């Protein structure tokens, strides 16, 4: 993957003489210290990170932590007081007015918390706005706008005005308007915060769906941890204008950088963050079909387990054999394939614990975890599913043999 | 004794000299303004007078109906008819043309000034006391330079009316542009709008309902000026009021006075109705 955006030591100071504060930041003075001494507010404090092409990068943090200030630096609604932001290798902070206009028109679009729709324009005219600004011909922009209105599921509403639509629908218009410009990067500042929970969930799924199809780079802001972890490929946690930690949701949950972050993620719904691969155990014992019953019994005895998964030559699961069946089979001179049980449950490594719960409850055997090529990579016990939900330190849970 | 010492400043004289200076040095300019305004007034008046009286009444009824209700429309038509029965039809048309001309000029000057004030804090700071002065200075005072520049007649009346009626458009335009939702402005910015595109496609349309409220106020103030404007030679209903005062003619005074009231009601309701239509999907004043 390549970095599409590189943020280097970006600071944004509010006040009469913002530049004068930069040396103090370089000396490491705190945000409060600066406020007390100079009466300047530090919006963003020395932020550095990269955003990769095609990823959903979530910035989360409490109210006032500087999320909006930071995201607005990406399209220079806020000009950083110091630092650089490289977009495809070019430092946009140094851009002049025309260059700036160009990237705003072509590369970056934004979706706003309170939608920011033009109330005097119809839905169609709202979605057309960005194209109109670029002098796209009437027919062409109409066609593009209609396509995008359809993408967000608002077909038939194009002649209505924003005040005739519900909040959820208005934000769809906001999204369609941003998408109509076909930007590489989508900035979304708490786009779903103004919506009620049900609509919100629907919009989240829809965003993921659209993202799957269009593969934009999305920078998404939220103060809701669950939303952050649900949508984010990677998440940056902000506090007091500083970026405290950047990582995948799993990384942040399993090794929070500090107390602030562990507090923050305390009430996260873990079952929606952790996937099968995070809680599975890698098998110590694996039996191949050609190995036969004796090997199976030996493996089980050595590892002290009561059943073992049987795979074929390319490591795909064939079934499971229990110790009782195996001993019985040896007595009756059967082959491994005769006593093999096929009523096992196979799950993909990327399935969320949330979805595993019912499967674990139904299955009488451990769940077999496979990767994208259907190869067995681990197994999950019912206990694992439950411990995955409560355990703070999931990686340290003892390997558990079947 | 508490007598004020005998110190004299000459501000009045300076203003006098300044006005004379303007008159001589900008003569061409004032002639041009005179030409344009008198042509506009006469054009509108000629058109209104050319129109058959019943057609005018029907138009008023229809407008009342469209912007308010059937009952209001009929009532407004009745008002106009009454004014005709007073024998003041032509005077009414003259008054209406003066007001329309004044309002058009107010908009042409006022909206750009208001926009400029919204964008420039400095200009706004300079303009504010000036606007206050325009509104509080007794109107008779600026009748004098008006005569100086334009002589007696309708154009002087327009000039005096302008000074009095201009401030609301300017103020409300500034207010409206400044009041456009910040997120709406930012979203327009985020699409890479130029300043001009922003103004034309977002700020002015969003501000329109409020600006229309300013137009309504300006129109009403222009109407309030008709009697005073007659002192510098404006014809129309205001002139009739003056005549009535001179002759102590209660009947004429009442008829001309009530005609002005009728006009005021009709113009107020109709411009309000227009503003209301703009309000429907406009943004700034929700
Ligand atoms: N235009 C401004 N002028 C002065 N201070 C500002 C400005 N914008 C933001 N700030 C300050 O910068 C800090 C960060 O604000 P910001 O809006 O980025 O927070 P946020 O994380 O987006 O919060 P929220 O979740 O409430 O939107 C705050 O202390 C705020 O007061
Ligand atoms: Mg914010």
XYZ file of C-alpha atoms and ligand atoms in Angstrom:
720
model
C 0.000 0.000 0.000
C 1.105 3.535 -0.658
C 0.601 6.546 1.525
C -1.754 8.955 -0.156
C -1.609 11.564 2.557
C 1.343 12.241 4.791
C 0.863 14.609 7.689
C 4.101 15.982 9.080
C 4.274 17.925 12.337
C 1.073 19.788 11.658
C -0.001 22.337 14.248
C -2.929 24.689 14.121
C -3.045 27.574 16.556
C -5.963 29.965 17.001
C -5.320 33.483 18.176
C -4.010 36.846 17.082
C -0.410 35.773 16.429
C -0.429 32.027 15.855
C 3.083 31.799 14.433
C 4.591 33.211 17.620
C 3.448 30.126 19.497
C 5.225 27.610 17.269
C 8.626 27.928 19.006
C 6.952 27.169 22.333
C 5.469 24.030 20.850
C 8.887 23.028 19.568
C 10.188 23.491 23.106
C 7.490 21.093 24.251
C 5.292 23.494 26.203
C 1.850 22.092 27.014
C -1.423 23.239 25.496
C -2.613 24.644 28.844
C 0.695 26.403 29.373
C 0.399 28.097 26.013
C -3.186 29.101 26.639
C -2.319 30.600 30.018
C 0.776 32.373 28.880
C -0.183 33.647 25.431
C -3.961 33.313 25.251
C -3.683 31.229 22.084
C -5.716 28.053 21.643
C -3.867 25.059 20.321
C -6.297 23.275 17.989
C -3.885 20.653 16.704
C -0.543 20.001 18.304
C 2.248 18.533 16.247
C 0.343 15.788 14.465
C 2.136 13.306 12.208
C 0.725 10.235 10.517
C 0.013 8.724 7.136
C -3.190 7.746 5.447
C -3.034 5.005 2.902
C -4.779 4.905 -0.412
C -8.184 3.274 -0.238
C -8.373 2.983 3.521
C -10.959 4.284 5.919
C -8.980 6.317 8.407
C -10.973 7.291 11.466
C -10.050 10.136 13.788
C -11.723 9.843 17.156
C -11.545 11.778 20.367
C -13.651 13.689 22.847
C -15.346 16.962 22.041
C -12.801 19.743 21.715
C -9.890 17.388 21.106
C -9.194 19.005 17.735
C -10.691 16.500 15.309
C -12.532 19.053 13.214
C -9.580 21.387 13.270
C -7.390 18.594 11.941
C -9.696 17.304 9.223
C -10.257 20.848 7.979
C -6.528 21.108 7.391
C -6.805 18.491 4.646
C -8.761 20.795 2.360
C -7.293 23.908 3.939
C -10.521 25.243 5.320
C -7.982 25.639 8.104
C -4.489 26.501 7.026
C -2.026 24.755 9.332
C 0.062 27.215 11.304
C 3.038 24.926 10.919
C 3.933 21.631 9.279
C 3.216 20.011 5.943
C 0.515 17.854 4.462
C 1.648 15.865 1.453
C -1.090 14.779 -0.878
C 0.256 12.338 -3.466
C 3.670 13.748 -2.717
C 2.809 17.451 -3.001
C 2.734 19.753 0.003
C -0.728 21.290 -0.158
C -0.016 23.730 2.665
C 2.264 25.606 0.281
C -0.328 25.695 -2.525
C -1.465 28.997 -3.972
C -5.078 29.939 -4.455
C -5.504 28.352 -7.865
C -3.773 25.110 -6.995
C -5.922 24.936 -3.897
C -9.087 25.507 -5.891
C -8.039 22.726 -8.232
C -7.511 20.072 -5.578
C -10.742 21.085 -3.879
C -12.550 20.691 -7.175
C -10.913 17.468 -8.225
C -9.315 15.543 -5.401
C -10.959 16.183 -2.075
C -14.608 16.455 -1.130
C -16.140 16.919 2.274
C -19.295 15.779 4.031
C -20.441 17.941 6.930
C -21.929 17.175 10.331
C -25.008 19.308 9.760
C -25.004 18.459 6.067
C -24.210 22.001 4.840
C -26.749 21.664 2.044
C -27.870 24.614 -0.047
C -31.429 25.117 1.096
C -32.332 27.224 -1.929
C -31.395 24.473 -4.371
C -33.165 21.251 -5.211
C -31.536 17.942 -4.372
C -30.404 17.619 -7.976
C -28.954 21.140 -8.000
C -27.215 20.439 -4.696
C -25.544 17.337 -6.064
C -24.646 19.182 -9.248
C -22.970 22.022 -7.368
C -19.393 20.795 -7.503
C -19.668 20.038 -11.214
C -21.263 23.399 -11.884
C -18.301 25.087 -10.220
C -16.013 23.215 -12.609
C -18.091 24.280 -15.609
C -19.112 20.769 -16.563
C -21.776 20.901 -19.271
C -25.391 20.813 -18.219
C -26.233 17.411 -19.667
C -23.125 15.775 -18.300
C -23.518 17.087 -14.795
C -27.134 16.130 -14.765
C -26.252 12.580 -15.700
C -23.480 12.315 -13.118
C -25.690 13.826 -10.442
C -28.547 11.447 -11.190
C -26.183 8.478 -10.994
C -24.944 9.568 -7.616
C -28.412 10.288 -6.328
C -29.219 6.731 -7.286
C -26.072 5.426 -5.597
C -27.218 6.832 -2.255
C -30.744 5.561 -2.782
C -32.558 8.846 -3.305
C -33.896 8.303 -6.782
C -37.187 10.147 -7.189
C -36.315 12.888 -4.741
C -34.181 14.963 -7.096
C -36.710 17.789 -7.438
C -37.370 18.150 -3.727
C -35.714 20.732 -1.521
C -33.490 19.769 1.424
C -36.032 20.974 4.009
C -38.491 18.443 2.624
C -36.210 15.502 3.488
C -35.448 13.726 6.764
C -32.037 14.051 8.380
C -30.828 10.703 7.102
C -31.894 11.552 3.591
C -30.257 14.965 3.799
C -26.958 13.368 4.716
C -27.318 11.040 1.757
C -27.581 14.157 -0.360
C -24.415 15.434 1.313
C -22.699 12.172 0.429
C -23.977 12.167 -3.149
C -22.834 15.758 -3.570
C -19.347 14.841 -2.406
C -19.223 11.704 -4.569
C -20.417 13.537 -7.680
C -17.018 15.188 -7.944
C -15.417 11.746 -8.026
C -12.788 12.774 -5.473
C -9.891 10.539 -4.442
C -10.371 11.548 -0.854
C -13.548 11.930 1.125
C -13.463 13.968 4.321
C -16.324 13.259 6.690
C -16.661 15.309 9.872
C -19.058 13.475 12.190
C -21.403 12.902 9.276
C -23.757 10.649 11.189
C -23.767 12.335 14.595
C -26.923 14.281 13.889
C -28.852 11.134 12.975
C -30.761 8.831 15.293
C -29.190 5.445 16.080
C -31.184 3.329 13.678
C -30.617 5.581 10.665
C -27.046 5.930 11.769
C -26.387 2.209 11.630
C -28.008 2.037 8.227
C -25.805 4.859 6.969
C -22.675 3.204 8.339
C -23.409 0.007 6.476
C -24.184 1.948 3.366
C -20.915 3.833 3.616
C -19.010 0.564 3.918
C -20.933 -0.729 0.964
C -20.159 2.320 -1.157
C -16.540 2.193 -0.040
C -16.305 -1.419 -1.159
C -17.422 -0.424 -4.622
C -15.621 2.880 -5.058
C -12.467 2.379 -2.998
C -12.018 5.999 -1.958
C -9.623 7.129 0.695
C -11.918 8.183 3.519
C -10.998 10.272 6.522
C -13.837 9.944 8.964
C -14.356 11.739 12.242
C -16.403 10.487 15.129
C -16.484 10.694 18.894
C -18.211 7.331 19.051
C -15.751 4.500 19.671
C -18.047 1.840 18.323
C -18.507 3.749 15.109
C -14.766 4.318 14.865
C -13.937 0.652 15.247
C -16.719 -0.497 13.010
C -15.724 1.693 10.093
C -12.028 2.253 10.532
C -9.299 0.252 8.880
C -7.095 2.329 11.108
C -7.994 4.700 13.889
C -6.221 7.747 15.288
C -7.107 8.751 18.830
C -6.825 12.453 19.636
C -6.651 14.211 22.971
C -6.084 17.885 23.604
C -5.024 18.499 20.033
C -2.512 15.674 20.028
C -2.662 12.393 18.182
C -2.137 9.886 20.976
C -2.190 6.642 19.047
C -2.677 5.400 15.520
C -3.432 1.778 14.785
C -5.936 -0.799 13.681
C -8.916 -1.223 16.010
C -7.441 -4.503 17.262
C -4.091 -2.925 17.982
C -5.700 -0.129 19.934
C -7.866 -2.473 21.964
C -5.162 -4.964 22.700
C -2.438 -2.470 23.462
C -3.816 0.959 24.262
C -0.980 3.477 24.413
C -2.080 5.034 27.680
C -4.757 5.309 30.332
C -6.742 7.861 28.427
C -7.163 5.455 25.558
C -7.984 2.456 27.729
C -10.657 4.568 29.415
C -11.916 5.627 26.067
C -12.341 2.100 24.784
C -13.681 0.677 28.027
C -17.236 0.396 26.888
C -16.523 -0.625 23.350
C -18.545 -3.550 22.126
C -15.670 -5.957 21.654
C -17.733 -8.526 19.834
C -17.984 -6.150 16.904
C -14.286 -5.418 16.730
C -12.679 -8.763 17.217
C -12.718 -11.275 14.460
C -12.362 -15.017 14.537
C -8.626 -14.864 13.859
C -8.050 -12.725 16.940
C -9.459 -15.230 19.375
C -8.690 -18.515 17.646
C -6.004 -20.873 18.741
C -3.491 -22.116 16.256
C -3.628 -25.867 16.277
C -0.699 -27.773 17.795
C -2.068 -30.941 16.367
C -3.324 -31.498 12.880
C -4.097 -34.808 11.324
C -4.087 -35.468 7.631
C -6.460 -37.940 5.994
C -3.618 -40.157 4.865
C -2.193 -40.332 8.405
C -4.713 -42.848 9.600
C -6.380 -43.504 12.947
C -3.280 -44.423 14.930
C -1.601 -41.125 14.228
C -4.789 -39.330 15.183
C -4.977 -41.102 18.541
C -1.312 -40.455 19.174
C -1.667 -36.731 18.420
C -4.662 -36.452 20.698
C -2.919 -38.275 23.510
C 0.231 -36.214 23.201
C -1.661 -32.956 23.312
C -4.243 -34.058 25.817
C -7.197 -33.264 23.629
C -10.408 -35.130 22.932
C -10.880 -34.367 19.253
C -8.795 -33.248 16.336
C -9.484 -31.653 12.952
C -8.599 -33.665 9.900
C -7.359 -31.896 6.790
C -6.551 -32.970 3.281
C -3.355 -32.448 1.368
C -4.015 -28.734 0.785
C -4.883 -28.165 4.422
C -8.600 -27.883 3.817
C -10.845 -29.207 6.584
C -12.357 -32.622 5.912
C -13.961 -33.119 9.278
C -13.230 -33.905 12.881
C -12.473 -37.107 14.706
C -13.068 -37.652 18.421
C -10.883 -39.805 20.635
C -13.757 -42.203 21.385
C -14.585 -42.673 17.724
C -10.931 -43.184 16.893
C -10.382 -45.913 19.519
C -13.613 -47.594 18.514
C -12.526 -47.386 14.872
C -9.172 -49.014 15.564
C -10.932 -51.884 17.304
C -13.260 -52.382 14.369
C -10.415 -52.005 11.868
C -12.036 -49.003 10.212
C -10.238 -46.303 8.339
C -9.947 -42.677 9.422
C -12.398 -41.556 6.792
C -15.018 -43.995 8.139
C -15.174 -42.442 11.591
C -14.755 -38.879 10.368
C -17.534 -36.535 11.424
C -18.598 -33.883 8.993
C -21.093 -31.929 11.079
C -18.589 -29.253 11.969
C -18.954 -25.510 11.647
C -16.406 -23.685 9.512
C -16.003 -19.933 9.892
C -13.941 -17.396 8.012
C -11.098 -15.740 9.876
C -12.684 -12.314 9.354
C -16.043 -13.078 10.916
C -16.816 -10.953 13.949
C -17.269 -12.556 17.339
C -20.716 -11.109 17.353
C -21.625 -13.417 14.491
C -19.767 -16.374 15.977
C -21.805 -16.471 19.170
C -24.828 -18.323 17.752
C -22.602 -20.703 15.775
C -20.532 -21.549 18.819
C -23.663 -22.232 20.820
C -25.108 -24.574 18.198
C -22.006 -26.522 17.345
C -20.971 -29.465 19.513
C -17.413 -29.266 18.225
C -14.943 -26.391 18.169
C -15.367 -23.959 15.267
C -12.874 -24.447 12.470
C -11.342 -21.165 11.311
C -10.250 -20.966 7.696
C -8.588 -18.270 5.661
C -9.579 -16.935 2.276
C -8.253 -20.057 0.541
C -10.266 -22.306 2.806
C -7.144 -23.553 4.571
C -7.526 -24.371 8.235
C -5.650 -21.860 10.344
C -7.124 -22.362 13.789
C -10.037 -23.325 15.932
C -12.287 -21.636 18.431
C -13.906 -23.085 21.510
C -17.104 -21.839 22.989
C -15.061 -20.613 25.938
C -12.921 -18.622 23.571
C -15.918 -16.792 22.188
C -17.073 -15.821 25.639
C -13.630 -14.922 26.910
C -13.135 -12.839 23.773
C -15.995 -10.681 24.922
C -14.794 -10.002 28.417
C -11.066 -10.371 28.455
C -8.999 -7.203 28.558
C -5.881 -8.964 27.449
C -7.014 -11.356 24.922
C -3.654 -12.246 23.472
C -2.408 -13.474 26.778
C -5.185 -16.007 27.268
C -3.623 -19.428 27.609
C -3.699 -21.647 24.612
C -6.426 -24.102 25.156
C -6.297 -27.548 23.721
C -9.268 -29.475 22.559
C -23.809 83.810 33.640
C -23.618 80.517 31.823
C -23.313 81.948 28.350
C -21.264 79.939 25.910
C -18.103 81.871 24.927
C -18.108 83.505 21.553
C -16.320 80.816 19.585
C -17.496 80.101 16.070
C -16.621 77.113 13.982
C -17.398 77.247 10.312
C -18.480 73.673 9.622
C -21.682 74.791 7.988
C -19.774 77.051 5.640
C -17.376 74.297 4.754
C -20.235 72.001 3.904
C -21.703 74.787 1.799
C -18.438 75.195 -0.063
C -18.111 71.462 -0.448
C -21.567 71.181 -1.958
C -20.841 74.041 -4.380
C -17.604 72.371 -5.275
C -19.385 69.090 -5.943
C -22.003 70.854 -7.995
C -19.517 72.546 -10.285
C -16.936 69.809 -10.551
C -19.363 66.932 -10.917
C -21.884 68.745 -13.034
C -21.765 66.176 -15.791
C -22.293 63.388 -13.316
C -25.329 65.028 -11.760
C -26.747 65.775 -15.156
C -26.377 62.140 -16.030
C -28.125 61.025 -12.835
C -30.820 63.584 -13.511
C -31.311 62.320 -17.011
C -31.515 58.666 -16.003
C -33.845 59.227 -13.074
C -36.231 61.532 -14.850
C -36.388 59.201 -17.821
C -37.133 56.275 -15.516
C -39.817 58.133 -13.608
C -41.450 59.419 -16.756
C -41.227 56.065 -18.455
C -42.911 54.278 -15.582
C -45.494 57.035 -15.168
C -46.299 57.055 -18.875
C -46.710 53.317 -18.871
C -48.970 53.337 -15.808
C -51.041 56.152 -17.234
C -51.309 54.440 -20.604
C -52.713 51.364 -18.942
C -56.546 51.360 -18.806
C -57.709 52.015 -15.240
C -59.613 48.735 -15.002
C -56.606 46.729 -16.112
C -54.539 48.319 -13.369
C -57.189 47.438 -10.780
C -57.387 43.872 -12.070
C -53.601 43.553 -11.815
C -53.698 44.784 -8.223
C -56.461 42.288 -7.395
C -54.488 39.445 -8.966
C -51.297 40.359 -7.134
C -53.182 40.610 -3.849
C -54.726 37.252 -4.551
C -51.419 35.595 -5.463
C -49.418 36.973 -2.569
C -52.132 37.082 0.115
C -55.693 35.907 -0.487
C -58.747 36.538 -2.672
C -60.313 38.794 -0.038
C -57.178 40.915 0.252
C -56.944 41.141 -3.531
C -60.501 42.435 -3.848
C -59.956 44.839 -0.959
C -56.807 46.264 -2.571
C -58.691 46.699 -5.856
C -61.386 48.563 -3.968
C -58.795 50.858 -2.370
C -57.386 51.776 -5.756
C -60.858 52.347 -7.123
C -61.592 54.675 -4.203
C -58.445 56.696 -4.866
C -59.682 57.074 -8.444
C -63.018 58.392 -7.201
C -61.168 61.064 -5.197
C -59.904 62.380 -8.529
C -56.353 61.455 -7.575
C -55.677 58.745 -10.184
C -52.886 60.574 -11.981
C -51.332 61.757 -8.733
C -51.301 58.180 -7.492
C -49.554 56.999 -10.654
C -46.921 59.707 -10.295
C -46.335 58.761 -6.689
C -46.062 55.090 -7.591
C -43.523 55.831 -10.323
C -41.420 57.945 -7.972
C -41.440 55.185 -5.394
C -40.602 52.458 -7.895
C -37.735 54.492 -9.303
C -36.428 55.292 -5.841
C -36.595 51.653 -4.803
C -34.846 50.448 -7.960
C -32.015 52.922 -7.405
C -31.897 51.933 -3.727
C -31.392 48.305 -4.706
C -28.804 49.080 -7.351
C -26.770 51.108 -4.865
C -27.732 49.394 -1.624
C -27.160 45.715 -2.344
C -23.550 46.074 -3.545
C -22.776 48.369 -0.624
C -24.320 45.894 1.787
C -22.311 43.038 0.252
C -19.143 45.087 0.508
C -19.861 45.848 4.147
C -20.403 42.166 4.828
C -16.979 41.353 3.415
C -14.980 44.278 4.734
C -14.984 45.013 8.404
C -13.254 48.328 7.805
C -15.800 49.508 5.286
C -18.574 48.401 7.586
C -17.125 50.415 10.460
C -16.959 53.515 8.262
C -20.442 53.060 6.843
C -22.339 52.432 10.031
C -22.285 55.957 11.501
C -22.994 57.283 8.038
C -26.104 55.145 7.777
C -27.167 56.228 11.255
C -26.752 59.847 10.198
C -28.766 59.276 7.034
C -31.614 57.867 9.045
C -31.638 60.409 11.881
C -30.751 63.635 10.084
C -34.006 65.589 9.648
C -35.034 65.078 6.054
C -35.551 68.778 5.400
C -31.820 69.314 5.764
C -30.828 67.305 2.755
C -33.577 68.754 0.670
C -31.368 71.812 0.335
C -28.399 70.204 -1.467
C -30.910 68.151 -3.455
C -32.317 71.345 -4.952
C -28.799 72.528 -5.491
C -27.890 69.527 -7.568
C -31.097 68.773 -9.375
C -33.329 71.832 -9.116
C -36.967 71.596 -8.062
C -38.802 68.527 -9.253
C -39.148 64.782 -9.093
C -35.436 64.033 -9.331
C -34.655 66.038 -6.209
C -37.461 64.184 -4.533
C -35.842 60.897 -5.529
C -32.488 62.066 -4.207
C -33.988 63.014 -0.845
C -35.941 59.765 -0.741
C -32.793 57.781 -1.478
C -30.927 59.208 1.459
C -33.753 58.341 3.769
C -34.718 54.957 2.349
C -31.331 53.512 1.433
C -30.121 52.424 4.901
C -32.486 49.480 5.440
C -31.471 47.714 2.203
C -27.808 48.214 2.982
C -28.109 47.107 6.584
C -30.271 44.089 5.870
C -28.084 43.011 2.959
C -25.033 43.104 5.200
C -26.873 41.282 7.947
C -28.195 38.658 5.552
C -24.851 37.931 3.928
C -23.115 37.710 7.266
C -25.883 35.503 8.579
C -25.538 32.743 5.989
C -24.894 29.458 7.784
C -21.177 28.911 8.291
C -21.291 25.265 7.305
C -23.072 26.146 4.064
C -20.309 28.628 3.244
C -17.681 26.052 4.088
C -19.293 23.391 1.989
C -19.296 25.782 -0.964
C -15.640 26.537 -0.247
C -14.771 22.881 0.026
C -15.906 22.401 -3.567
C -13.430 25.015 -4.712
C -15.852 27.850 -5.442
C -14.324 31.160 -6.401
C -15.407 34.199 -4.408
C -17.656 35.302 -7.204
C -19.280 31.864 -7.592
C -19.763 31.770 -3.854
C -21.512 35.137 -3.842
C -23.657 34.449 -6.859
C -24.593 30.838 -6.244
C -24.692 30.645 -2.477
C -24.527 33.831 -0.448
C -26.935 36.046 -2.364
C -29.578 33.355 -2.875
C -29.307 32.354 0.772
C -29.571 35.995 1.813
C -32.448 36.817 -0.492
C -35.311 36.404 1.997
C -33.688 38.870 4.378
C -32.793 41.239 1.567
C -36.429 41.153 0.500
C -37.436 42.198 3.998
C -35.096 45.142 3.473
C -36.781 45.935 0.182
C -40.101 46.003 1.964
C -38.797 48.439 4.560
C -37.165 50.628 1.961
C -40.381 50.812 -0.025
C -42.343 51.818 3.033
C -39.823 54.510 3.893
C -39.902 55.842 0.357
C -43.643 56.106 0.689
C -43.250 57.887 4.004
C -41.135 60.487 2.223
C -43.679 61.486 -0.431
C -45.047 64.522 1.410
C -41.634 65.839 2.402
C -40.338 65.162 -1.086
C -43.117 67.349 -2.461
C -41.479 70.323 -0.780
C -38.742 70.097 -3.391
C -41.275 69.893 -6.138
C -42.291 66.265 -6.420
C -45.734 65.959 -7.924
C -48.235 63.297 -6.977
C -50.189 62.583 -3.801
C -47.648 64.369 -1.599
C -48.147 67.548 -3.597
C -51.892 67.339 -3.021
C -51.301 67.093 0.720
C -49.127 70.222 0.555
C -51.776 72.054 -1.452
C -54.380 71.040 1.096
C -52.214 72.401 3.921
C -51.743 75.692 2.147
C -55.434 76.088 1.454
C -56.508 74.564 4.772
C -58.628 72.221 2.665
C -59.666 69.455 5.033
C -61.459 67.425 2.365
C -58.534 67.299 -0.033
C -56.096 66.716 2.829
C -58.096 63.746 4.012
C -58.512 62.260 0.556
C -54.868 62.601 -0.376
C -53.805 61.381 3.064
C -56.003 58.304 3.033
C -54.824 57.557 -0.511
C -51.256 57.420 0.770
C -52.374 55.101 3.547
C -54.114 52.826 1.032
C -51.010 52.713 -1.126
C -48.899 51.970 1.925
C -51.079 49.027 2.903
C -51.093 47.563 -0.597
C -47.377 48.007 -1.205
C -46.484 46.639 2.213
C -48.606 43.518 1.850
C -47.469 42.796 -1.667
C -43.731 43.237 -1.025
C -44.168 41.191 2.133
C -45.822 38.500 0.074
C -42.936 38.539 -2.383
C -40.492 38.202 0.522
C -42.576 35.307 1.831
C -42.289 33.459 -1.479
C -38.530 33.804 -1.339
C -38.557 32.631 2.243
C -39.964 29.244 1.369
C -36.741 27.430 0.670
C -34.313 30.207 1.467
C -31.782 29.643 4.183
C -30.723 32.647 6.162
C -33.796 33.427 8.203
C -35.313 30.211 9.410
N -12.046 29.130 14.734
C -11.572 28.892 15.972
N -11.077 29.890 16.733
C -10.591 29.648 17.960
N -10.537 28.441 18.538
C -11.010 27.394 17.846
C -11.548 27.563 16.521
N -11.949 26.360 16.064
C -11.670 25.482 17.046
N -11.103 26.089 18.115
C -10.640 25.448 19.342
O -9.832 24.338 18.986
C -10.078 23.239 19.847
C -10.461 22.041 19.035
O -11.734 22.244 18.446
P -12.381 21.254 17.399
O -13.609 21.888 16.893
O -11.364 20.827 16.437
O -12.766 20.025 18.314
P -13.521 18.678 17.904
O -12.648 17.570 18.311
O -13.962 18.740 16.504
O -14.760 18.715 18.871
P -16.289 18.304 18.567
O -16.393 16.840 18.795
O -17.041 19.082 19.610
O -16.628 18.728 17.183
C -11.145 23.694 20.824
O -10.493 24.070 22.013
C -11.779 24.874 20.156
O -12.220 25.797 21.117
Mg -15.898 18.822 15.456
